C-alpha positions as CSV (number, residue, x, y, z in Angstrom):
1,X,-4.2,34.0,-26.3
2,X,-1.7,34.6,-23.5
3,X,-0.2,31.6,-21.8
4,X,-1.1,31.2,-18.2
5,X,1.8,31.5,-15.7
6,X,2.9,28.1,-14.4
7,X,1.7,27.2,-10.9
8,X,4.8,26.9,-8.8
9,X,4.4,25.1,-5.5
10,X,5.4,27.1,-2.5
11,X,8.2,25.5,-0.5
12,X,6.9,24.1,2.7
13,X,8.3,24.9,6.1
14,X,9.4,22.0,8.3
15,X,6.2,22.2,10.4
16,X,4.2,22.2,7.2
17,X,6.1,19.2,5.9
18,X,5.3,17.3,9.1
19,X,1.7,18.3,8.7
20,X,1.7,17.0,5.2
21,X,3.1,13.7,6.4
22,X,0.3,13.6,9.0
23,X,-2.3,14.2,6.3
24,X,-0.9,11.4,4.2
25,X,-1.0,9.0,7.1
26,X,-4.5,10.1,8.1
27,X,-5.8,9.7,4.5
28,X,-4.1,6.3,4.2
29,X,-5.7,5.1,7.5
30,X,-9.1,6.5,6.5
31,X,-9.0,4.9,3.0
32,X,-7.6,1.7,4.5
33,X,-10.7,1.5,6.8
34,X,-13.2,2.6,4.1
35,X,-11.9,0.0,1.7
36,X,-12.2,-2.7,4.4
37,X,-8.6,-3.8,3.8
38,X,-8.5,-5.7,7.2
39,X,-10.8,-8.2,5.6
40,X,-8.7,-8.3,2.4
41,X,-5.6,-9.0,4.5
42,X,-7.4,-12.0,6.1
43,X,-8.4,-13.2,2.7
44,X,-4.8,-12.9,1.4
45,X,-3.4,-14.7,4.5
46,X,-5.9,-17.6,4.1
47,X,-5.0,-17.7,0.4
48,X,-1.4,-18.0,1.3
49,X,-1.9,-20.9,3.6
50,X,-3.9,-22.8,1.1
51,X,-1.4,-22.0,-1.6
52,X,1.6,-22.8,0.6
53,X,1.5,-26.6,0.3
54,X,1.0,-26.8,-3.5
55,X,3.8,-24.2,-4.0
56,X,6.1,-26.1,-1.7
57,X,5.5,-29.3,-3.7
58,X,6.3,-27.5,-7.0
59,X,9.4,-26.0,-5.5
60,X,10.6,-29.4,-4.2
61,X,9.9,-30.9,-7.7
62,X,12.2,-28.3,-9.2
63,X,14.9,-28.7,-6.5
64,X,14.9,-32.5,-6.6
65,X,15.3,-32.3,-10.4
66,X,18.6,-30.6,-9.7
67,X,19.8,-33.2,-7.3
68,X,21.5,-35.2,-10.1
69,X,23.6,-32.1,-10.8
70,X,24.4,-31.2,-7.2
71,X,23.4,-33.9,-4.7
72,X,24.6,-31.8,-1.8
73,X,21.4,-29.7,-2.1
74,X,19.4,-32.6,-0.7
75,X,20.5,-31.6,2.8
76,X,18.8,-28.2,2.3
77,X,15.6,-29.9,0.9
78,X,15.5,-32.3,3.9
79,X,16.0,-29.4,6.3
80,X,13.1,-27.6,4.7
81,X,10.9,-30.8,5.0
82,X,11.8,-31.1,8.7
83,X,10.8,-27.5,9.5
84,X,7.3,-27.9,8.0
85,X,6.8,-31.5,9.2
86,X,4.4,-30.4,12.0
87,X,2.2,-28.7,9.4
88,X,2.4,-31.3,6.6
89,X,4.6,-34.4,6.1
90,X,6.2,-34.1,2.6
91,X,8.9,-36.7,3.1
92,X,7.1,-39.5,1.3
93,X,6.5,-37.1,-1.6
94,X,10.2,-36.1,-1.5
95,X,11.4,-39.7,-1.4
96,X,9.2,-40.5,-4.3
97,X,10.6,-37.7,-6.4
98,X,14.2,-38.6,-5.5
99,X,13.7,-42.2,-6.6
100,X,11.9,-41.2,-9.8
101,X,14.3,-41.4,-12.7
102,X,12.3,-39.6,-15.5
103,X,9.7,-37.0,-15.8
104,X,6.9,-37.3,-18.2
105,X,4.5,-34.8,-19.9
106,X,1.9,-35.7,-17.3
107,X,4.2,-34.5,-14.6
108,X,4.6,-31.2,-16.3
109,X,0.8,-31.0,-16.7
110,X,0.3,-31.8,-13.0
111,X,2.8,-29.1,-12.0
112,X,0.9,-26.4,-13.9
113,X,-2.4,-27.7,-12.5
114,X,-1.1,-27.4,-9.0
115,X,0.0,-23.8,-9.7
116,X,-3.4,-23.1,-11.2
117,X,-5.2,-24.5,-8.2
118,X,-3.1,-22.5,-5.8
119,X,-3.9,-19.2,-7.5
120,X,-6.3,-18.2,-4.7
121,X,-3.6,-16.2,-3.0
122,X,-2.8,-14.1,-6.1
123,X,-6.5,-13.5,-6.9
124,X,-6.9,-12.1,-3.4
125,X,-4.0,-9.8,-3.9
126,X,-5.2,-8.6,-7.3
127,X,-8.7,-7.9,-5.9
128,X,-7.3,-6.0,-2.9
129,X,-5.1,-3.9,-5.1
130,X,-7.9,-3.2,-7.5
131,X,-10.0,-2.0,-4.6
132,X,-7.2,0.4,-3.5
133,X,-6.2,1.8,-6.9
134,X,-9.7,1.7,-8.5
135,X,-8.1,-0.2,-11.4
136,X,-10.6,-3.1,-11.8
137,X,-12.3,-1.5,-14.7
138,X,-9.0,-1.2,-16.6
139,X,-8.5,-5.0,-16.7
140,X,-10.3,-7.8,-18.3
141,X,-10.9,-11.1,-16.6
142,X,-8.5,-13.0,-18.8
143,X,-5.7,-10.5,-18.2
144,X,-6.3,-10.9,-14.4
145,X,-5.9,-14.7,-14.8
146,X,-2.8,-14.3,-16.9
147,X,-1.2,-12.0,-14.3
148,X,-2.1,-14.3,-11.5
149,X,-0.7,-17.4,-13.2
150,X,2.5,-15.7,-14.4
151,X,3.1,-14.1,-10.9
152,X,2.7,-17.5,-9.2
153,X,5.0,-19.2,-11.7
154,X,7.6,-16.4,-11.2
155,X,7.3,-16.8,-7.4
156,X,8.0,-20.5,-7.6
157,X,11.1,-20.0,-9.8
158,X,12.4,-17.2,-7.4
159,X,12.0,-19.4,-4.3
160,X,13.7,-22.3,-6.0
161,X,16.5,-20.0,-7.3
162,X,17.0,-18.5,-3.8
163,X,17.4,-21.9,-2.2
164,X,19.9,-22.9,-5.0
165,X,21.9,-19.7,-4.7
166,X,22.1,-19.9,-0.9
167,X,23.3,-23.5,-1.2
168,X,26.0,-22.6,-3.7
169,X,27.0,-19.6,-1.6
170,X,27.4,-21.9,1.5
171,X,29.3,-24.4,-0.6
172,X,31.6,-21.6,-1.7
173,X,32.4,-20.1,1.8
174,X,32.8,-23.6,3.1
175,X,35.7,-24.3,0.7
176,X,39.3,-24.5,1.8
177,X,39.9,-20.9,0.7
178,X,37.7,-19.6,3.5
179,X,38.9,-22.2,6.0
180,X,40.9,-19.7,8.2
181,X,37.7,-17.7,8.7
182,X,35.7,-20.6,10.0
183,X,37.3,-20.3,13.5
184,X,36.5,-16.6,13.8
185,X,33.1,-16.5,12.1
186,X,31.5,-19.9,12.6
187,X,28.0,-18.6,12.5
188,X,28.5,-17.0,9.1
189,X,30.4,-19.7,7.3
190,X,28.8,-22.7,8.9
191,X,26.9,-24.9,6.5
192,X,23.9,-24.8,8.8
193,X,23.8,-21.0,9.3
194,X,20.5,-19.4,8.3
195,X,21.8,-15.8,7.8
196,X,22.2,-16.0,4.1
197,X,18.9,-17.8,3.7
198,X,17.1,-15.3,5.9
199,X,18.5,-12.3,3.9
200,X,17.6,-14.0,0.7
201,X,14.0,-14.7,1.8
202,X,13.5,-11.0,2.8
203,X,15.1,-9.9,-0.4
204,X,12.6,-12.1,-2.3
205,X,9.7,-10.5,-0.3
206,X,11.0,-7.1,-1.2
207,X,11.2,-8.0,-4.9
208,X,7.8,-9.6,-5.0
209,X,6.3,-6.6,-3.2
210,X,8.0,-4.2,-5.6
211,X,6.7,-6.2,-8.5
212,X,3.1,-6.2,-7.1
213,X,3.1,-2.4,-6.4
214,X,4.5,-1.6,-9.9
215,X,2.7,-4.0,-12.2
216,X,-0.3,-5.6,-10.4
217,X,-1.7,-2.3,-9.1
218,X,-2.9,-1.5,-12.6
219,X,-1.8,2.2,-12.7
220,X,2.0,1.7,-12.9
221,X,3.2,4.0,-10.0
222,X,6.6,5.6,-10.3
223,X,9.4,3.0,-9.6
224,X,11.0,5.2,-6.8
225,X,7.7,5.3,-5.0
226,X,7.2,1.5,-5.2
227,X,10.8,1.0,-4.1
228,X,10.4,3.2,-1.0
229,X,7.2,1.6,0.2
230,X,8.3,-1.9,-0.7
231,X,11.4,-1.4,1.5
232,X,9.2,0.0,4.4
233,X,6.8,-3.0,4.0
234,X,9.7,-5.5,4.2
235,X,11.3,-3.8,7.2
236,X,8.0,-3.7,9.1
237,X,7.4,-7.3,8.4
238,X,10.9,-8.2,9.5
239,X,10.4,-6.4,12.9
240,X,6.9,-7.8,13.5
241,X,8.2,-11.3,12.7
242,X,11.1,-10.8,15.1
243,X,8.6,-9.7,17.7
244,X,6.3,-12.6,17.2
245,X,9.2,-15.1,17.4
246,X,10.5,-13.5,20.6
247,X,7.2,-13.2,22.4
248,X,5.3,-16.3,21.4
249,X,6.4,-19.7,22.7
250,X,5.4,-22.4,20.2
251,X,5.5,-25.0,23.0
252,X,2.7,-23.3,24.9
253,X,0.5,-23.3,21.8
254,X,1.2,-27.0,21.0
255,X,-0.8,-27.8,24.2
256,X,-3.8,-25.9,22.9
257,X,-3.7,-26.4,19.1
258,X,-1.6,-29.5,18.8
259,X,0.3,-30.0,15.6
260,X,-1.5,-27.1,13.8
261,X,0.1,-24.6,16.2
262,X,2.9,-24.0,13.7
263,X,0.4,-23.1,11.0
264,X,-1.5,-20.8,13.4
265,X,1.7,-18.8,14.2
266,X,2.5,-18.8,10.5
267,X,-0.9,-17.5,9.6
268,X,-0.5,-14.7,12.2
269,X,2.8,-13.6,10.6
270,X,1.4,-13.8,7.1
271,X,-1.6,-11.7,8.2
272,X,0.6,-9.0,9.6
273,X,2.6,-9.0,6.3
274,X,-0.5,-8.5,4.3
275,X,-1.8,-5.7,6.6
276,X,1.5,-3.9,6.0
277,X,1.5,-4.8,2.3
278,X,-2.0,-3.3,1.7
279,X,-1.4,-0.4,4.1
280,X,1.7,0.8,2.0
281,X,-0.2,0.1,-1.2
282,X,-2.9,2.4,0.0
283,X,-0.2,4.9,0.9
284,X,1.1,4.8,-2.7
285,X,-2.3,5.6,-3.9
286,X,-2.7,8.5,-1.4
287,X,0.8,9.8,-2.3
288,X,0.1,9.8,-6.0
289,X,-3.4,11.4,-5.7
290,X,-2.5,13.5,-2.7
291,X,-3.6,16.9,-4.1
292,X,-7.0,15.6,-5.2
293,X,-7.6,13.8,-1.9
294,X,-6.5,16.8,0.1
295,X,-8.9,19.1,-1.8
296,X,-11.7,16.6,-1.1
297,X,-10.9,16.4,2.6
298,X,-10.7,20.2,2.9
299,X,-14.1,20.5,1.2
300,X,-15.6,17.9,3.5
301,X,-14.1,19.5,6.6
302,X,-16.6,19.2,9.5
303,X,-18.0,22.4,11.1
304,X,-16.3,23.8,14.1
305,X,-19.5,23.4,16.1
306,X,-19.3,19.6,15.9
307,X,-17.5,17.9,18.8
308,X,-15.4,14.7,19.1
309,X,-11.7,14.1,19.1
310,X,-11.6,12.6,15.6
311,X,-13.4,15.7,14.2
312,X,-11.0,18.0,16.0
313,X,-8.1,16.0,14.7
314,X,-9.4,16.3,11.1
315,X,-9.8,20.0,11.5
316,X,-6.4,20.4,13.0
317,X,-4.8,18.4,10.1
318,X,-6.7,19.9,7.1
319,X,-7.9,23.3,8.0
320,X,-4.7,24.9,6.7
321,X,-3.7,22.9,3.6
322,X,-0.4,24.5,2.9
323,X,0.4,21.8,0.4
324,X,-2.2,23.2,-1.9
325,X,-0.7,26.6,-2.1
326,X,1.0,27.8,-5.3
327,X,2.5,31.0,-6.5
328,X,-0.8,31.9,-8.2
329,X,-3.6,30.7,-6.0
330,X,-2.9,32.4,-2.7
331,X,-4.3,35.7,-1.6
332,X,-3.9,37.8,1.5
333,X,-6.5,40.4,2.6
334,X,-6.5,43.0,5.4
335,X,-9.5,43.7,7.5
336,X,-11.9,45.9,5.4
337,X,-10.6,44.8,2.0
338,X,-13.2,43.8,-0.7
339,X,-12.8,40.2,-1.7
340,X,-15.5,40.1,-4.4
341,X,-18.3,42.5,-5.6
342,X,-22.0,41.8,-6.1
343,X,-22.6,40.9,-9.7
344,X,-19.1,39.4,-10.3
345,X,-19.3,36.0,-11.9
346,X,-18.4,33.3,-9.5
347,X,-15.6,31.8,-11.7
348,X,-13.4,31.3,-8.6
349,X,-14.1,29.5,-5.3
350,X,-12.4,31.0,-2.2
351,X,-11.2,28.8,0.7
352,X,-10.6,30.7,3.9
353,X,-7.4,29.4,5.5
354,X,-7.4,32.1,8.1
355,X,-9.8,34.9,9.0
356,X,-13.4,35.7,8.3
357,X,-15.4,37.1,5.3
358,X,-18.9,38.7,5.5
359,X,-21.1,38.8,2.4
360,X,-23.3,41.9,2.5
361,X,-26.4,41.2,0.5
362,X,-28.8,44.1,-0.2
363,X,-32.2,43.4,1.4
364,X,-31.1,40.3,3.1
365,X,-29.2,39.2,6.2
366,X,-25.4,39.2,6.0
367,X,-23.7,35.8,5.5
368,X,-20.6,35.2,7.6
369,X,-17.9,32.7,6.3
370,X,-15.4,31.6,8.9
371,X,-12.1,29.8,8.8
372,X,-12.4,26.5,7.0
373,X,-15.3,27.7,4.8
374,X,-15.7,27.7,1.0
375,X,-17.1,30.8,-0.5
376,X,-18.9,30.7,-3.9
377,X,-18.8,27.0,-4.4
378,X,-22.5,26.5,-5.3
379,X,-22.6,29.7,-7.3
380,X,-19.6,28.4,-9.3
381,X,-21.3,25.0,-10.0
382,X,-24.5,26.9,-11.2
383,X,-22.5,29.5,-13.2
384,X,-24.1,32.3,-11.3
385,X,-22.8,35.6,-9.9
386,X,-22.2,36.7,-6.3
387,X,-25.3,38.3,-4.8
388,X,-23.5,40.6,-2.4
389,X,-20.2,42.3,-1.6
390,X,-17.6,40.1,0.2
391,X,-15.7,42.1,2.9
392,X,-12.8,40.8,4.9
393,X,-14.0,41.2,8.5
394,X,-10.5,40.3,9.7
395,X,-7.1,39.8,8.1
396,X,-7.6,36.8,5.8
397,X,-5.5,34.2,4.0
398,X,-7.2,32.6,1.1
399,X,-6.7,29.8,-1.4
400,X,-8.4,30.4,-4.7
401,X,-9.7,27.5,-6.9
402,X,-10.6,28.2,-10.5
403,X,-14.0,27.0,-11.7
404,X,-12.3,24.3,-13.8
405,X,-10.3,23.0,-10.8
406,X,-13.4,23.0,-8.6
407,X,-15.6,21.2,-11.1
408,X,-12.9,18.7,-11.7
409,X,-13.0,17.9,-8.0
410,X,-16.7,17.3,-8.2
411,X,-16.2,14.9,-11.1
412,X,-13.4,12.9,-9.4
413,X,-14.7,12.8,-5.8
414,X,-18.2,11.3,-5.2
415,X,-18.1,12.4,-1.6
416,X,-17.4,16.1,-2.5
417,X,-20.1,16.0,-5.2
418,X,-22.5,14.5,-2.6
419,X,-21.9,17.4,-0.2
420,X,-22.3,19.9,-3.0
421,X,-25.7,18.4,-4.0
422,X,-26.7,18.5,-0.3
423,X,-25.9,22.2,-0.2
424,X,-27.8,22.7,-3.5
425,X,-30.9,21.0,-2.1
426,X,-30.9,23.4,0.9
427,X,-31.2,26.5,-1.4
């Protein structure tokens, strides 16, 4: 048996690359909406708020335990307590920890219990990613719980480590060695500067996002893909947080919401983060499965007779799927050329990228296939032959799908299979 020649993707032109990017964005938005990820983002943001206080208490427990080694870090802990005082007063808890000399087994148990009770956030994230990547069937419940618990524990350690590292860094640059710089760069070397802490927090967000995309998604996407979209997610969150901080005046909201205004603004920022987080997770899925999703979208392309700006946008984006072209599946016909002959087995499906084909059936009316149509799809599924001769009415550009490729699309895409069944029912 002769080996089939490899399918080599045809290099796309700049305009075709831009079209492909538009297709990816459209498919991402479409799947984001169909998966109802707006609601998932809300669930994750509420989960974060209800996990925030327990996590903060665990982090403080870890930090206070280090006070005996480096008492200077107490200033950082107090600064943190002051920032969230309008949300929850943790100073009594902090003072109690500082005055406590020993930790018992019960303290460790309570720490793990708090983490376990705060797992709502990570459950929401896992459920949302399962919805995006269709990976829920690949995991058992106990594995989900283990991933949730380990992820939350790692997050606690990371946050505590970031605070410690930022403290040590500030201690280092505040030493006498850097004293000449303090007159020129006071904002950078000042003990109260937040630059290092801010960078560390966003770096932590990037690492956690990268971890979630790579391991919690359930399908292990390529690391480079996770890196790119984690970076985009972090940058988008940074700019939206900057915008919210600039535009919204907390004092005005204190009048309306009182002491909970801080938590209202925090929840808004967190919601935006999870919208971006889930959007780019969906984009990872689309990028990984782009060829299949593109074939499905092309097969589901609405008729030209239908009106509406969304329908016209879909046709404009997907009617010429250059990204599907390979060195072996493209065909160009001139007007008058025979595309297929009556009696030929329909072991290929033709997609008309450009032009028009007329099928001349003996004893029956001619069937006209226009741009954006599939020819032979139902015959291929039924393993039948063409009933008439297919003539290119105009110059045509075709993409040819083998029977195996087309049937694979039917197996993997319920929407495409549903359309094919509808066409079968009309016969």
